Short mmCIF file of C-alpha atoms in Angstrom, two decimals:
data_model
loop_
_atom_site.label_atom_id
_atom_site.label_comp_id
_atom_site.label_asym_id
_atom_site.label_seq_id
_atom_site.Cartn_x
_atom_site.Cartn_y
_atom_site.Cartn_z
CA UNK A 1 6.56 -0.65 -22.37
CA UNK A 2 9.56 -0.81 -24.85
CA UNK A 3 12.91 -1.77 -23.90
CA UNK A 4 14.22 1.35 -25.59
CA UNK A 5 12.53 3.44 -23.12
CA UNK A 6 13.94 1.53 -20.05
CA UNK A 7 17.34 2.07 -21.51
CA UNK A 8 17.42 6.37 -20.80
CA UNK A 9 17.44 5.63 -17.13
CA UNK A 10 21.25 4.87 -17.94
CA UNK A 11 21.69 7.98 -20.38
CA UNK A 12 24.92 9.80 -18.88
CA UNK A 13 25.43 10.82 -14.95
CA UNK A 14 22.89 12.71 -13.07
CA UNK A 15 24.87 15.79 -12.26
CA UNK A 16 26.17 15.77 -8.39
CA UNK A 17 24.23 13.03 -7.26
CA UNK A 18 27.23 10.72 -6.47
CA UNK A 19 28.82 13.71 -4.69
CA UNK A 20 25.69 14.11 -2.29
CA UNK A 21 25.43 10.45 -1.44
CA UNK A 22 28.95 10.62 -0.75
CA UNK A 23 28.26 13.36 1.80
CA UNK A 24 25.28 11.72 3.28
CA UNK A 25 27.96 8.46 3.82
CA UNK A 26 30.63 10.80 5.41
CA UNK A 27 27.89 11.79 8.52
CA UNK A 28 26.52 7.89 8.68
CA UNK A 29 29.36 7.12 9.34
CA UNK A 30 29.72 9.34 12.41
CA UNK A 31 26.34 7.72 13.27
CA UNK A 32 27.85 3.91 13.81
CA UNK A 33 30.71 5.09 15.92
CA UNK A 34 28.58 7.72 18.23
CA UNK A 35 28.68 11.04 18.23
CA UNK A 36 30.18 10.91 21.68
CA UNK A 37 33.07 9.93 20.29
CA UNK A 38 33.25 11.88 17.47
CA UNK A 39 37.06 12.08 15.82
CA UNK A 40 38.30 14.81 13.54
CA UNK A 41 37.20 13.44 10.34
CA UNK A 42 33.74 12.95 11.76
CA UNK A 43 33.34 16.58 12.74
CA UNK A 44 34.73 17.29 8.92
CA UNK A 45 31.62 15.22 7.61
CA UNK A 46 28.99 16.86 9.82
CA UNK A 47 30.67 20.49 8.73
CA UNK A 48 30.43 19.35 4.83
CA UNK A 49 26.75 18.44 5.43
CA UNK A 50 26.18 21.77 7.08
CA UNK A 51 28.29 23.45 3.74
CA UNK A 52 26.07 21.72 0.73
CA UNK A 53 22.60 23.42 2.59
CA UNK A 54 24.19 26.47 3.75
CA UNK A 55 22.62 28.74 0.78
CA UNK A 56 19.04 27.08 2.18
CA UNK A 57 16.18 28.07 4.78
CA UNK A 58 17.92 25.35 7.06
CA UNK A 59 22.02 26.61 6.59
CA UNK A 60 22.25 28.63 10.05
CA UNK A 61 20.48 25.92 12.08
CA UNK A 62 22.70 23.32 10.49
CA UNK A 63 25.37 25.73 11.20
CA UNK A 64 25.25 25.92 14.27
CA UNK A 65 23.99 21.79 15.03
CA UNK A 66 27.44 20.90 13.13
CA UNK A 67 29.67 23.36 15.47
CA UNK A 68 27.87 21.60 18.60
CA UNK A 69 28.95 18.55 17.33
CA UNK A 70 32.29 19.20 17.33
CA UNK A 71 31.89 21.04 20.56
CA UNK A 72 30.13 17.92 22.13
CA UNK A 73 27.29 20.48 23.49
CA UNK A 74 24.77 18.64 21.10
CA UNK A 75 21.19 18.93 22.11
CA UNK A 76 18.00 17.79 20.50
CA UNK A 77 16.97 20.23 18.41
CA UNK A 78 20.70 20.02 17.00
CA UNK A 79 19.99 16.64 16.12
CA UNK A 80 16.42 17.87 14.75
CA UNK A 81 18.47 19.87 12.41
CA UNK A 82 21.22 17.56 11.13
CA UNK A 83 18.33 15.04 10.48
CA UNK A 84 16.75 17.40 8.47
CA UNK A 85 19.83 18.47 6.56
CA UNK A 86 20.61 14.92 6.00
CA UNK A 87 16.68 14.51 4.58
CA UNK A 88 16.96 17.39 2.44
CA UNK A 89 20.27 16.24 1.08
CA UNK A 90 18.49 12.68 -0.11
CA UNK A 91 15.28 14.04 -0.90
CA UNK A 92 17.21 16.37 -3.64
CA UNK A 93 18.89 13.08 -4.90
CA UNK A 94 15.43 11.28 -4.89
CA UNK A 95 14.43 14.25 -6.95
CA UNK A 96 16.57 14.26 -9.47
CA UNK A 97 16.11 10.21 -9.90
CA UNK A 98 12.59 10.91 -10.24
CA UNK A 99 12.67 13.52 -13.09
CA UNK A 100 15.42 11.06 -15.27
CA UNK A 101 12.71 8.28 -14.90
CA UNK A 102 9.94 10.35 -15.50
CA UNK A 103 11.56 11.86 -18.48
CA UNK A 104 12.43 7.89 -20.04
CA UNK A 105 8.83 6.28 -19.04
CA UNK A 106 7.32 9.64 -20.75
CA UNK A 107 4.97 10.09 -16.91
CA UNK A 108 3.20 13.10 -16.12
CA UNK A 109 3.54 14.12 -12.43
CA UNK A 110 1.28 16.68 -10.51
CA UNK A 111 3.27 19.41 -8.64
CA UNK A 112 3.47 19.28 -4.62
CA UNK A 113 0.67 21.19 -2.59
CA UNK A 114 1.23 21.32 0.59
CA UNK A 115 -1.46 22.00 3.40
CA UNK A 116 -2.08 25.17 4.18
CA UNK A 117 -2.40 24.57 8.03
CA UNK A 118 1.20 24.71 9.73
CA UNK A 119 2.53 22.00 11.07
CA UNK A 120 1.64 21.45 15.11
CA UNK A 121 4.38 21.65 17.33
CA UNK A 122 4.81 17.85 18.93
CA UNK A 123 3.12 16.54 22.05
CA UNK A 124 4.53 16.33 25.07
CA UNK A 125 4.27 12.37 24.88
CA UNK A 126 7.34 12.52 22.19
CA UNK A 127 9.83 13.95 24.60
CA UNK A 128 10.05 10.52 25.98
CA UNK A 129 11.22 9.59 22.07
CA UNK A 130 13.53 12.64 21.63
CA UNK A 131 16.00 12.08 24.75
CA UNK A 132 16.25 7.86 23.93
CA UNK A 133 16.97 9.30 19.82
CA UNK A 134 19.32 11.62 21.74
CA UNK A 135 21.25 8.73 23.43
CA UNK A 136 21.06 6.48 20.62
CA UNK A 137 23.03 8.98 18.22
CA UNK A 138 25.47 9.57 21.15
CA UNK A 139 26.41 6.21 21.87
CA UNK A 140 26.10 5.18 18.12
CA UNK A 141 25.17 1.61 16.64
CA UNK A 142 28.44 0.21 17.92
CA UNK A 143 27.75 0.91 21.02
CA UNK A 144 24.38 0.04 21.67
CA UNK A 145 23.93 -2.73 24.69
CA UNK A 146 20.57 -4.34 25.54
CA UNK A 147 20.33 -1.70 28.49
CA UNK A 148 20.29 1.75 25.86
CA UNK A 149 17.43 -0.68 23.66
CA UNK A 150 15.30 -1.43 26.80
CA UNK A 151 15.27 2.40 27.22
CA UNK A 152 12.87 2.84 23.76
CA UNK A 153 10.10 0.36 26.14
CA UNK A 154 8.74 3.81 27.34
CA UNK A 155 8.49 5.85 24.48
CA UNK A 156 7.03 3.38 22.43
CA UNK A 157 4.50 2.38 24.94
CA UNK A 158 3.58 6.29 25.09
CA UNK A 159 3.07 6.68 21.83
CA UNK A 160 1.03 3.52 20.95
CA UNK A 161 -1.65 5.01 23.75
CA UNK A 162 -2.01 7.96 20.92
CA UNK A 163 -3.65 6.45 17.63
CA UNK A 164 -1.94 9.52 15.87
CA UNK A 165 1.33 8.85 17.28
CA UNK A 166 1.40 5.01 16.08
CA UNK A 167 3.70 5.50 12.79
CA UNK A 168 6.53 6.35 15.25
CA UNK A 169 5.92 3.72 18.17
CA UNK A 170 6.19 0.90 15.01
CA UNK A 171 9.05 3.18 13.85
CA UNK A 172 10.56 3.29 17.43
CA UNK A 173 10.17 -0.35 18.15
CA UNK A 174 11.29 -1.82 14.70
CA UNK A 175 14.46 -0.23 15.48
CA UNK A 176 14.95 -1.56 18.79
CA UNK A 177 14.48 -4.60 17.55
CA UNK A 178 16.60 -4.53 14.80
CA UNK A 179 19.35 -3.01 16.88
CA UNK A 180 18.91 -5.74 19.49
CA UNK A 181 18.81 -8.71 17.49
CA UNK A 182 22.49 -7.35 16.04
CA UNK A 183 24.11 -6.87 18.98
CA UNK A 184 26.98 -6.78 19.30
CA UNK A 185 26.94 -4.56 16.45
CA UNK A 186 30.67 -4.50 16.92
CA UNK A 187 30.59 -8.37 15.34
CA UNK A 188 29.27 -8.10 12.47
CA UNK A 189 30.78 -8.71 9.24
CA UNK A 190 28.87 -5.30 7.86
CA UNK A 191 26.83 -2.76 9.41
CA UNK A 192 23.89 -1.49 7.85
CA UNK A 193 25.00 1.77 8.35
CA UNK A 194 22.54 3.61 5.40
CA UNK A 195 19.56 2.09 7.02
CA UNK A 196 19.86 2.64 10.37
CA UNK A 197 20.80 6.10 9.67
CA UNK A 198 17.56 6.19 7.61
CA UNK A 199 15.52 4.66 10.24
CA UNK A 200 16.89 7.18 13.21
CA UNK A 201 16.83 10.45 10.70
CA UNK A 202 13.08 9.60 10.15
CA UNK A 203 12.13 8.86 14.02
CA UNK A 204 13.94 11.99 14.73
CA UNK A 205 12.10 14.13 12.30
CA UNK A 206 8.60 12.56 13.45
CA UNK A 207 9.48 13.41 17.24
CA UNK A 208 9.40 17.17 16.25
CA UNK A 209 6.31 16.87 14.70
CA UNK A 210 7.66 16.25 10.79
CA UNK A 211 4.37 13.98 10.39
CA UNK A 212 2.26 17.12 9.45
CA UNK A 213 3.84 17.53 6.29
CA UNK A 214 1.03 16.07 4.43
CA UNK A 215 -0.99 16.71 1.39
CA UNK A 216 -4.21 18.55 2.07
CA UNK A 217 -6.85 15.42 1.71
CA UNK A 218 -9.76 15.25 -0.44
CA UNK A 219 -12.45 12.88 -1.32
CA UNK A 220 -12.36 10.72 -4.07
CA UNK A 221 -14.53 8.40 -6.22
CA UNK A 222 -14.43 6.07 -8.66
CA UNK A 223 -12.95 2.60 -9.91
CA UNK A 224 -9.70 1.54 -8.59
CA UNK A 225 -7.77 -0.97 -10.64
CA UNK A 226 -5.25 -2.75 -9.00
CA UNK A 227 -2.17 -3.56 -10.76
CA UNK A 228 0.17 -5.58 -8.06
CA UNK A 229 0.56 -5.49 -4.14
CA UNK A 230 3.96 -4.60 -2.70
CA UNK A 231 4.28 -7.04 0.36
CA UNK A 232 6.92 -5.65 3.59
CA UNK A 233 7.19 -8.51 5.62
CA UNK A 234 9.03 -7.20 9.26
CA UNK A 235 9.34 -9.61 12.60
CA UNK A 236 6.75 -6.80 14.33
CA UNK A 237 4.52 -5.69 10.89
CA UNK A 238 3.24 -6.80 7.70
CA UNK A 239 2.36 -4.50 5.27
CA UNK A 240 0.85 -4.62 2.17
CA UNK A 241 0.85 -1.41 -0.22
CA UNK A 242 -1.48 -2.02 -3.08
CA UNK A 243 -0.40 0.39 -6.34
CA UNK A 244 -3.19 0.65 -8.88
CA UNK A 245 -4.97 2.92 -10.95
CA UNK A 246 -7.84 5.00 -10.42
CA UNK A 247 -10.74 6.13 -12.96
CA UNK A 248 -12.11 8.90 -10.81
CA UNK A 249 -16.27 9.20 -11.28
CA UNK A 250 -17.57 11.53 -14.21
CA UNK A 251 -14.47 11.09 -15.66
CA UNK A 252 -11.35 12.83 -15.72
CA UNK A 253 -7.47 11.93 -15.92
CA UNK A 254 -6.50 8.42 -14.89
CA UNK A 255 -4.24 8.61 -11.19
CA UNK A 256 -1.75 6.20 -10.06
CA UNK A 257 -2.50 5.61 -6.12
CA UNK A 258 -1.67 3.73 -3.39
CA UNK A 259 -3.52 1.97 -0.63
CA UNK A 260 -1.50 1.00 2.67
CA UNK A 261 -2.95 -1.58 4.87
CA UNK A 262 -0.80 -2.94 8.20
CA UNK A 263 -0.78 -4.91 11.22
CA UNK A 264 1.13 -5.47 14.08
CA UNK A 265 2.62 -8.93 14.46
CA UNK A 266 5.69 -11.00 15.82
CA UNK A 267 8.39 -12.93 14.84
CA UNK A 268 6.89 -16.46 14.66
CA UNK A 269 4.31 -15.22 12.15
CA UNK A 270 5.93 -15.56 8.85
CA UNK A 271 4.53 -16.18 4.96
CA UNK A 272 1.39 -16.48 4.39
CA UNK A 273 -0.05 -16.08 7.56
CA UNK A 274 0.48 -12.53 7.32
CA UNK A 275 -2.68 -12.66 5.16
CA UNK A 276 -4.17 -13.52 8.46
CA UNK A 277 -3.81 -10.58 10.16
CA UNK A 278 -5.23 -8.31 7.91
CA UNK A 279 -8.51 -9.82 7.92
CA UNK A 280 -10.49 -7.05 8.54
CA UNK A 281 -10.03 -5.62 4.56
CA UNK A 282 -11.91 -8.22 2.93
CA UNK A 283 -13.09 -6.57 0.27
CA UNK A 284 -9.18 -4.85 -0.65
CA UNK A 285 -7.65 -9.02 -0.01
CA UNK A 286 -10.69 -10.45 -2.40
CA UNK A 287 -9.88 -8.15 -5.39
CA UNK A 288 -6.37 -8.69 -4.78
CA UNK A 289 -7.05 -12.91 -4.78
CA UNK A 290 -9.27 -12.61 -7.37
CA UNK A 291 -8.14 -9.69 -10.05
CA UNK A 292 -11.43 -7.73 -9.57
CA UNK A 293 -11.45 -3.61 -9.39
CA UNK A 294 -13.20 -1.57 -6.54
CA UNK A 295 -15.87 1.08 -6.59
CA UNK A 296 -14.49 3.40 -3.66
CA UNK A 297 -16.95 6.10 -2.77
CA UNK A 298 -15.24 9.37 -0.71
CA UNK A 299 -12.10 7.71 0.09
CA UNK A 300 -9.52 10.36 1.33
CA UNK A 301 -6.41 10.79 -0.77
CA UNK A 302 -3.56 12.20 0.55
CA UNK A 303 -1.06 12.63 -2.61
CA UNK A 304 -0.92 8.96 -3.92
CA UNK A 305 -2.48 7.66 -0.66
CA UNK A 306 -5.60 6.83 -0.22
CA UNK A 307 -6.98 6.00 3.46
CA UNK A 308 -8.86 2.86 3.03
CA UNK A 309 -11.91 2.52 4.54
CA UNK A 310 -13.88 -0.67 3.76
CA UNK A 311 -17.54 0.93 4.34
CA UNK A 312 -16.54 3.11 1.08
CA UNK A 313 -15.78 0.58 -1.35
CA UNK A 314 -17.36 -2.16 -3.16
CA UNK A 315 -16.32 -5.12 -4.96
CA UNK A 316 -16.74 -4.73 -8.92
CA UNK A 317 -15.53 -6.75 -12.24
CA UNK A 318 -13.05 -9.03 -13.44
CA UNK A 319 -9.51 -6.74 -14.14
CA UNK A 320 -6.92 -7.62 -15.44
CA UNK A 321 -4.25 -6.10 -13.82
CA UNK A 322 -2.03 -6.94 -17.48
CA UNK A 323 -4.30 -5.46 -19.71
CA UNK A 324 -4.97 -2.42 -17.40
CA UNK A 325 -1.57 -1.54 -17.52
CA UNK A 326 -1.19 -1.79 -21.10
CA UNK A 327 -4.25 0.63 -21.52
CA UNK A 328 -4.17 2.71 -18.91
CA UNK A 329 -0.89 3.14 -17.07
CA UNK A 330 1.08 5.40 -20.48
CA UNK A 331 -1.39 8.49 -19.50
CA UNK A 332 -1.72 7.68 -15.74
CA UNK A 333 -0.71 10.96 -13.63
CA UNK A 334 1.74 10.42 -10.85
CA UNK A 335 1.28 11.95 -7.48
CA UNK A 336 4.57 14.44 -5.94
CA UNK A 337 5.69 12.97 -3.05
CA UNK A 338 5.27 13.94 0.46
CA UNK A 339 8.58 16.07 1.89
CA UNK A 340 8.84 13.40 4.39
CA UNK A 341 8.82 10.37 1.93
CA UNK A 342 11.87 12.01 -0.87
CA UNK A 343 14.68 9.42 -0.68
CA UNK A 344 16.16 7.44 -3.57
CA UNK A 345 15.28 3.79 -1.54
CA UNK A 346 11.24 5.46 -1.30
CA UNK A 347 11.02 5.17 -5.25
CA UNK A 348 8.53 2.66 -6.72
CA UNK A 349 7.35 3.84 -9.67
CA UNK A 350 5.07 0.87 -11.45
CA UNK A 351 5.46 -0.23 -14.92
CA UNK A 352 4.59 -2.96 -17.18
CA UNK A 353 7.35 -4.55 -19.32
CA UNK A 354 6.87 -6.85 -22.29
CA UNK A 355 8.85 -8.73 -24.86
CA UNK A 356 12.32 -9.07 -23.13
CA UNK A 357 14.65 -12.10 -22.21
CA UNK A 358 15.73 -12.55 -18.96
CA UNK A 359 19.69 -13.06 -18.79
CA UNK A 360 22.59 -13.63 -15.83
CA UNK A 361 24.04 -10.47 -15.26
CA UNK A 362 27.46 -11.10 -13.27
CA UNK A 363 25.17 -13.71 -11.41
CA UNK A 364 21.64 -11.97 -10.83
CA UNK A 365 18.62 -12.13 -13.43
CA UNK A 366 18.45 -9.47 -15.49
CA UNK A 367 16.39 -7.87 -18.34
CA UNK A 368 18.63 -7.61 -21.87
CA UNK A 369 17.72 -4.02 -23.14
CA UNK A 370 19.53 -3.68 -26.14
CA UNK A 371 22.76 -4.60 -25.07
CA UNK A 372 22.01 -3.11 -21.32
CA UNK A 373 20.75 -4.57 -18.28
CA UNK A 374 17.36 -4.12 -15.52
CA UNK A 375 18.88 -6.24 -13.00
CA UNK A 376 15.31 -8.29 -11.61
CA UNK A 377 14.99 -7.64 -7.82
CA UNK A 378 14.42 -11.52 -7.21
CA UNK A 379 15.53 -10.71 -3.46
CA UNK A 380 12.08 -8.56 -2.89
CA UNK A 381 9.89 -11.92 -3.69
CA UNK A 382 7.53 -12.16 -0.49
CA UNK A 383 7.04 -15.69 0.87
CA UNK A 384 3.46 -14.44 1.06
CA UNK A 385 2.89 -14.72 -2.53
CA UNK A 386 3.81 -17.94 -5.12
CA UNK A 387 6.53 -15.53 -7.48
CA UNK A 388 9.82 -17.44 -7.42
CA UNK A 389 13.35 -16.62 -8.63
CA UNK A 390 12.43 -19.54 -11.21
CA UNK A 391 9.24 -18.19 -12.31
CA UNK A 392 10.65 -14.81 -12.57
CA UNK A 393 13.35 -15.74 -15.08
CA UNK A 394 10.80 -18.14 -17.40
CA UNK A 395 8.84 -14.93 -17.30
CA UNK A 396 8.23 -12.60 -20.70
CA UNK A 397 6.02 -10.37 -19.14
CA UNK A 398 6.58 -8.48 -15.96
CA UNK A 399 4.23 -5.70 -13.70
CA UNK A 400 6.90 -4.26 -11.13
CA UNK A 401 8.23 -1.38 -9.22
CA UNK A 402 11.28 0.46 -10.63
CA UNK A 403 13.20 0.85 -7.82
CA UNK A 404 17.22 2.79 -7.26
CA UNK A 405 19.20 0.73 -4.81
CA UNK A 406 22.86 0.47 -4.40
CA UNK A 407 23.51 2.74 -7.17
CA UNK A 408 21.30 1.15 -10.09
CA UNK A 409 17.98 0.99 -11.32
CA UNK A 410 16.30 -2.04 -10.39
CA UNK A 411 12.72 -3.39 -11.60
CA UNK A 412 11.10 -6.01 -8.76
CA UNK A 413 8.33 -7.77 -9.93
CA UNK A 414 4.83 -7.16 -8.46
CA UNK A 415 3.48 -10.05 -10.99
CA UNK A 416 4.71 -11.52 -14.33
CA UNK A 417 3.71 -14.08 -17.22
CA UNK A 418 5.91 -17.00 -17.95
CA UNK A 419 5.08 -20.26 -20.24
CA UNK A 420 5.87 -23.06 -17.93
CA UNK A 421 5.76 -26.60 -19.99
CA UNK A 422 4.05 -25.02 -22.44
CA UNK A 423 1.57 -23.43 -20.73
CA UNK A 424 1.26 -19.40 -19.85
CA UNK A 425 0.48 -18.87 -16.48
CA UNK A 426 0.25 -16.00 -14.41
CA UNK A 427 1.74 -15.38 -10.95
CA UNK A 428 0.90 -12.11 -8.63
CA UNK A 429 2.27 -11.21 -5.23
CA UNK A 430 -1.85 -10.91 -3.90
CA UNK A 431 -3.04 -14.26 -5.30
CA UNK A 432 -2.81 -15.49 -1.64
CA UNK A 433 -4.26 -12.76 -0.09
CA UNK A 434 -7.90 -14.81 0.73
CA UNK A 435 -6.00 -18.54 1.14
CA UNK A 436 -2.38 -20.51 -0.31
CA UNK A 437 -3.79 -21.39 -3.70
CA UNK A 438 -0.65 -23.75 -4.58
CA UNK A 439 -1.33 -27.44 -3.17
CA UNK A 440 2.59 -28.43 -2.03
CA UNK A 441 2.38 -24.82 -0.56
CA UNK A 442 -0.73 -25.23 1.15
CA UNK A 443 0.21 -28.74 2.69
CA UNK A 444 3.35 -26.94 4.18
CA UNK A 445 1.33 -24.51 6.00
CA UNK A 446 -1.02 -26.74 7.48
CA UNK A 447 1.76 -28.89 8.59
CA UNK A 448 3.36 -26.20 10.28
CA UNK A 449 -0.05 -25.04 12.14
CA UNK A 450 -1.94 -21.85 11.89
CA UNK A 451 0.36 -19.71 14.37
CA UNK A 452 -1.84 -16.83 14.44
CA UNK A 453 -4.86 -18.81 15.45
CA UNK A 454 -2.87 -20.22 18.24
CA UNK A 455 -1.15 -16.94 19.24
CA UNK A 456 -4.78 -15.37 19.37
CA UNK A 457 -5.94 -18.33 21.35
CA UNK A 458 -3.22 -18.13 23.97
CA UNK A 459 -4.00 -14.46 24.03
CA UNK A 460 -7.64 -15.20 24.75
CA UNK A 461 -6.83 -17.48 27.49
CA UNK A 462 -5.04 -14.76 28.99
CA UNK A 463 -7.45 -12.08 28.43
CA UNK A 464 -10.01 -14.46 30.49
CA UNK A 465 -7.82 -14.86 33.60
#
C-alpha cells in the first residue's frame, strides 16, 4: 500500500461525528455516578440522546426511557432502550469511519443481510442478568462495593450452564472482575468511563436477546490464507482472532474473514502460555507457527466469521502472509458488520504497508506519510508473540489492523519486516502459537514453570477426590 493512500483517512472532518461522541460522553457520564443519583445535567444528557434518534424506529421508546430517568421510575426495558440508543448512536459513527477508510484503501464491501428469522425473545435464565445490569447502572461505577459484584456470581453461573448463552457469562464475569479489581472506583486517578459503558451497553443488549442479530450462515470452501493473528489477552480469556483471506473453491472473488478461537483462563496464566489453552486447534496454531494456508471444507460463515471447526480443514502450503497481501488483499471484498459489532473501537480493517520510516511523533512511533503521521499501536504488542516496540520501529514493512481510538487512526502491527544487523527478519504475532521460538524467551518460561500444566494438575487432583 502507498503512503498517499493512508494519508485520505485525515482528508477534512467527518461531518457530526465529534458531535455524536460528544453525546455518547454526556450519558457515560451519568453511568459512573449512578443513575440513582442522577443530577440535572445528567437527565439533560439522557434527553439529548433520546433527541439525536428521535426521527428513528427507536425515538418513542427512548422517549419515554429518558423521561423515566429523570423520573427515577427506570425499569429494564428502559435501560434496554437507552442501550440501544447509545449503540445506534456509535454504530452510525463506526459507519461513517468505515466508508472514509474504505473510500482511501480503495475496499469493496458487501452490503448487510440480515437473517430472515426474527430475533427470539430471551430465556428466562437472563432475567437473573437483567435485574444485576439493572443495579449496576443504578448504583453506577463509583459506587460499586464487592457486595453489588458478588451479585453477577448467579447470573453468570446460569448462563455458562447454556452453551448459547456463554458470550454473555464471559461478558458478565469480565466485568465483575474488572469492576472489582478497581474498587474503589472512587480512587482512581481516571475512570474508564467509555469502556465500561461499552461493556454494560453490550451485556444489556445481549440480555434481551440482541445476540440474534446475525448474518444468515452459509457454507464455505476453499483456501484460507492467513495474514496475522490479533491476540486479546484478559485475566479470565485469551483470544486469538485470525484475519486472512479466503480463495473460495471454483473460484470466485477473494473475501477477507475472520476466525475466532477462545478459552477460558485465570489471572496467573499470562504470555505464552495462552498458546496452551487453545490446544485443541492444532491445525489453525500450526499454520499460524508455520505460515502455511488451510483447505477448509463447509465451514460456516457468518459475515466475516467463520465458525472453525477443525474436522473441516486441512493443513496446505507454505504462505506467505507478505506476499499474499501484496497480491491478494487490493481486490479482497470486506464483509458489513453485524448490528451488534458497529462501534468505532470494533474497527480492524487489515492492510499491508511498505516503504515508510518510522518516526517519534510527540513521543510514540509513528509512520511519516508525506509530512503526516500513522501513529504505530506499539501498546497492542501481545506478550504471546516476539513483536517488540524495538522491532516495530527498525521495521520497513508492516501487516496490521487500522484501528480509530482516542480520536485518530491508528495502524497496530499484526507482523512486520525489519533489517536487524544487517539481516531482514520477520516477526508475526502467531509465530509462537505451537512453542516460544526465541531462546532467552524460552529459558524465561521454563524458569517460571508451565502454570497451566500445574493448574490442570491441581484440578485433576481435585476432580479425583
Amino acid at each position: 500500500m502507498l503512503a498517499a493512500q493512508l494519508t485520505q483517512l485525515h482528508d477534512g472532518t467527518i461531518p457530526a461525528l465529534a458531535e455524536t461522541l460528544a453525546v455518547v460522553d454526556g450519558a457515560d457520564d451519568t453511568l459512573t455516578a449512578g443513575l440513582a443519583r442522577l443530577d440535572e445535567p445528567g437527565a439533560a444528557a439522557w434527553a439529548a440522546l433520546a433527541g439525536v434518534v428521535g426521527g428513528t424506529p427507536l425515538g418513542a421508546r427512548v422517549t419515554e426511557a429518558a423521561g423515566a430517568v429523570r423520573t427515577g421510575a427506570l425499569t429494564e426495558d428502559h435501560l434496554a432502550a437507552l442501550a440501544g440508543a447509545r449503540a445506534a448512536l456509535l454504530g452510525a459513527a463506526h459507519d461513517a469511519l468505515l466508508d472514509r477508510l474504505d473510500t482511501a484503501l480503495g475496499r469493496l464491501r458487501a452490503p448487510w443481510a440480515a437473517a430472515p428469522e426474527a430475533p427470539a425473545a430471551p430465556p428466562p435464565t437472563l432475567a437473573g442478568a437483567q435485574a444485576w445490569l439493572h443495579e449496576l447502572a443504578l448504583a453506577g461505577w463509583r459506587g460499586a462495593d464487592h457486595e453489588l459484584l458478588s451479585g453477577a456470581a448467579a447470573p453468570v453461573e446460569a448462563a455458562l450452564a447454556e452453551p448459547a448463552l456463554r458470550r454473555i457469562a464471559v461478558l458478565l464475569d469480565g466485568l465483575a472482575a474488572e469492576l472489582r479489581a478497581a474498587l474503589p472506583v472512587a480512587a482512581l486517578p481516571q475512570v474508564p468511563t467509555r469502556r465500561w459503558a461499552d461493556l454494560w451497553t453490550r451485556a444489556v443488549l445481549l440480555s434481551h436477546g440482541a445476540h440474534g442479530e446475525t448474518a444468515p450462515g452459509e457454507p464455505v470452501s476453499g483456501r484460507l490464507l492467513p495474514l496475522g493473528v490479533d491476540v486479546h489477552e484478559h485475566d479470565t480469556a485469551f483470544q486469538a482472532q485470525v484475519h486472512a483471506l479466503l480463495e473460495p473453491a471454483g473460484g470466485g472473488t477473494v473475501r477477507l474473514v475472520r476466525v475466532t478461537v477462545v478459552a477460558a483462563k485465570v489471572a496467573t496464566i499470562v504470555g505464552p502460555a495462552g498458546w496452551r489453552l487453545l490446544e485443541a486447534y492444532p491445525i489453525l496454531l500450526t499454520a499460524l507457527a508455520q505460515r502455511r494456508s488451510i483447505t477448509v471444507t463447509d465451514l460456516t460463515a457468518h459475515g466475516a466469521d467463520l465458525r472453525w471447526a477443525e474436522e473441516r480443514a486441512t493443513l496446505g502450503e507454505p504462505a506467505d502472509p507478505f506476499a499474499t497481501a501484496r497480491v491478494l488483499l487490493t481486490g479482497a471484498t470486506a464483509a458489513a458488520t453485524a448490528p451488534l459489532l458497529r462501534h468505532p473501537a470494533a474497527i480492524a480493517e487489515p492492510v499491508l504497508v511498505e516503504g515508510y520510516i518510522v518516526r517519534d511523533d510527540d513521543g510514540a512511533p509513528a509512520l511519516d506519510l508525506d509530512g503526516r503521521s500513522l501513529r504505530l499501536a506499539t501498546g497492542r504488542l501481545p506478550a504471546a508473540g516476539p513483536l517488540t516496540p524495538a522491532l516495530v520501529a527498525a521495521s520497513t514493512a508492516c501487516l496490521g489492523l487500522l484501528r480509530w481510538d482516542d480520536g485518530r487512526w491508528l495502524l497496530q502491527p499484526l507482523a512486520v519486516r525489519a533489517t536487524v544487523r544487517k539481516q531482514t527478519v520477520e516477526a508475526h504475532n502467531g509465530d509462537w502459537a505451537c512453542g516460544v521460538t526465541d531462546p532467552k524467551t524460552a529459558k524465561a518460561e521454563a524458569k517460571a514453570g508451565d502454570a497451566v500444566a500445574v493448574l490442570r494438575e491441581r484440578a485433576g487432583r481435585l476432580l479425583r477426590r
